[in-house]
mmCIF file of C-alpha atoms in Angstrom:
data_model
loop_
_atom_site.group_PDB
_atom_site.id
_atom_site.type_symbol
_atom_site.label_atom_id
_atom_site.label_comp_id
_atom_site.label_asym_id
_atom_site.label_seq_id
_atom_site.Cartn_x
_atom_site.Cartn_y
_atom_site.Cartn_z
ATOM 1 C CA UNK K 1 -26.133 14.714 10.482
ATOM 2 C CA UNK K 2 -25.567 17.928 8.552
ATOM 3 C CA UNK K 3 -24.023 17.473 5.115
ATOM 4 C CA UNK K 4 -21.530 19.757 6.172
ATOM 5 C CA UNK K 5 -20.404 17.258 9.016
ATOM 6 C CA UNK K 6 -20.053 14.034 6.896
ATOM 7 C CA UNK K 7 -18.210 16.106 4.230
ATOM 8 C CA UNK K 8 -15.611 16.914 7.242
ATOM 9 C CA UNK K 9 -15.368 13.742 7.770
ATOM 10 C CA UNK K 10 -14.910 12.022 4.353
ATOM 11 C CA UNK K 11 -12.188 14.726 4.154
ATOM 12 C CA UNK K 12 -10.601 13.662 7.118
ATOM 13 C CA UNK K 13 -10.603 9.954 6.293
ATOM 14 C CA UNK K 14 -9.515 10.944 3.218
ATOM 15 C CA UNK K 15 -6.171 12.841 3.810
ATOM 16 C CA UNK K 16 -5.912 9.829 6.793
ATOM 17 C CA UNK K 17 -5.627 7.646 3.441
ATOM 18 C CA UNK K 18 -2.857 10.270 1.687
ATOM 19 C CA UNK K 19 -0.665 10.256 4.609
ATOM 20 C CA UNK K 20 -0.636 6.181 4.730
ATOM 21 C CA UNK K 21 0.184 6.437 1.357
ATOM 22 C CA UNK K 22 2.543 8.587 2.080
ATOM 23 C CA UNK K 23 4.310 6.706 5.479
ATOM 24 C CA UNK K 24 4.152 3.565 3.010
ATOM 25 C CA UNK K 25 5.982 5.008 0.069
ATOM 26 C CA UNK K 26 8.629 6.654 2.794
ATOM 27 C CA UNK K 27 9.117 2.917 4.527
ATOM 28 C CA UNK K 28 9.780 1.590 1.012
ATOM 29 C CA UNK K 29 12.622 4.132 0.366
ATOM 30 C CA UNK K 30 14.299 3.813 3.117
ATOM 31 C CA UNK K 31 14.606 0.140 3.022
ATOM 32 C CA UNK K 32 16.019 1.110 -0.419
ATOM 33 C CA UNK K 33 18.362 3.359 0.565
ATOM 34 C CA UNK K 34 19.417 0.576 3.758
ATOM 35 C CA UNK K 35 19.796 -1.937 1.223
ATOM 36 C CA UNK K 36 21.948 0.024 -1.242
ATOM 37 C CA UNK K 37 24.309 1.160 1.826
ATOM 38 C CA UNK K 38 24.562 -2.037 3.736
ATOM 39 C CA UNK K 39 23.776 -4.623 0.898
ATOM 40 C CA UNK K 40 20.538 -6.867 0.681
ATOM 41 C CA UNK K 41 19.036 -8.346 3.669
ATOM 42 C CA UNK K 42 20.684 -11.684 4.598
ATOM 43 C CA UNK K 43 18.046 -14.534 4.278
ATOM 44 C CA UNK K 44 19.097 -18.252 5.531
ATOM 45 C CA UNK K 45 20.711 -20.425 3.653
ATOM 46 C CA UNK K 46 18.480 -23.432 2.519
ATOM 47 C CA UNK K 47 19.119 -26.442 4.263
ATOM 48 C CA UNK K 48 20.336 -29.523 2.371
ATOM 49 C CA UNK K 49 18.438 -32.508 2.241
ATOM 50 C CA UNK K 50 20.311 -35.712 1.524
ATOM 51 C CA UNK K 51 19.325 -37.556 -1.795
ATOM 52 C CA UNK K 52 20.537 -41.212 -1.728
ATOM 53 C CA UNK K 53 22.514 -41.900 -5.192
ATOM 54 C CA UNK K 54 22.615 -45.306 -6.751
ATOM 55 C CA UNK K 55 26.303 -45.435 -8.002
ATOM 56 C CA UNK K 56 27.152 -49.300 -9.307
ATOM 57 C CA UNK K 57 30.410 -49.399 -8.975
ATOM 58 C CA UNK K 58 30.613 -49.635 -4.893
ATOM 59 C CA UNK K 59 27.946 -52.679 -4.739
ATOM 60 C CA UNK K 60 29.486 -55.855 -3.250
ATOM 61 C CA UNK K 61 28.588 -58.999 -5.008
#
């Protein structure tokens, strides 16, 4: 290969890097700007697990 050739192509992969950079940094802002006009993104409540409580005073004797 010709130097010429593999410098094309380091090039190319390189501005193939930039513009993911660039896609990335434009997906983060808009799920900023989404979040700041409709509010955060709803996540599930966490279901409740039952803990069993010793309390004395209902014991029968």
């Amino acid at each position: 290969m010709s130097t010429e050739y593999t410098g094309s192509l380091r090039g190319a992969f390189c501005l193939m890097d930039y513009i993911e950079k660039v896609l990335e940094k434009l997906k983060e802002w808009a799920r900023k700007l989404i979040e700041t006009l409709l509010g955060p993104e709803v996540e599930p409540e966490p279901e409740l697990i039952p803990i069993p409580v010793n309390e004395p005073g209902l014991r029968r004797r």
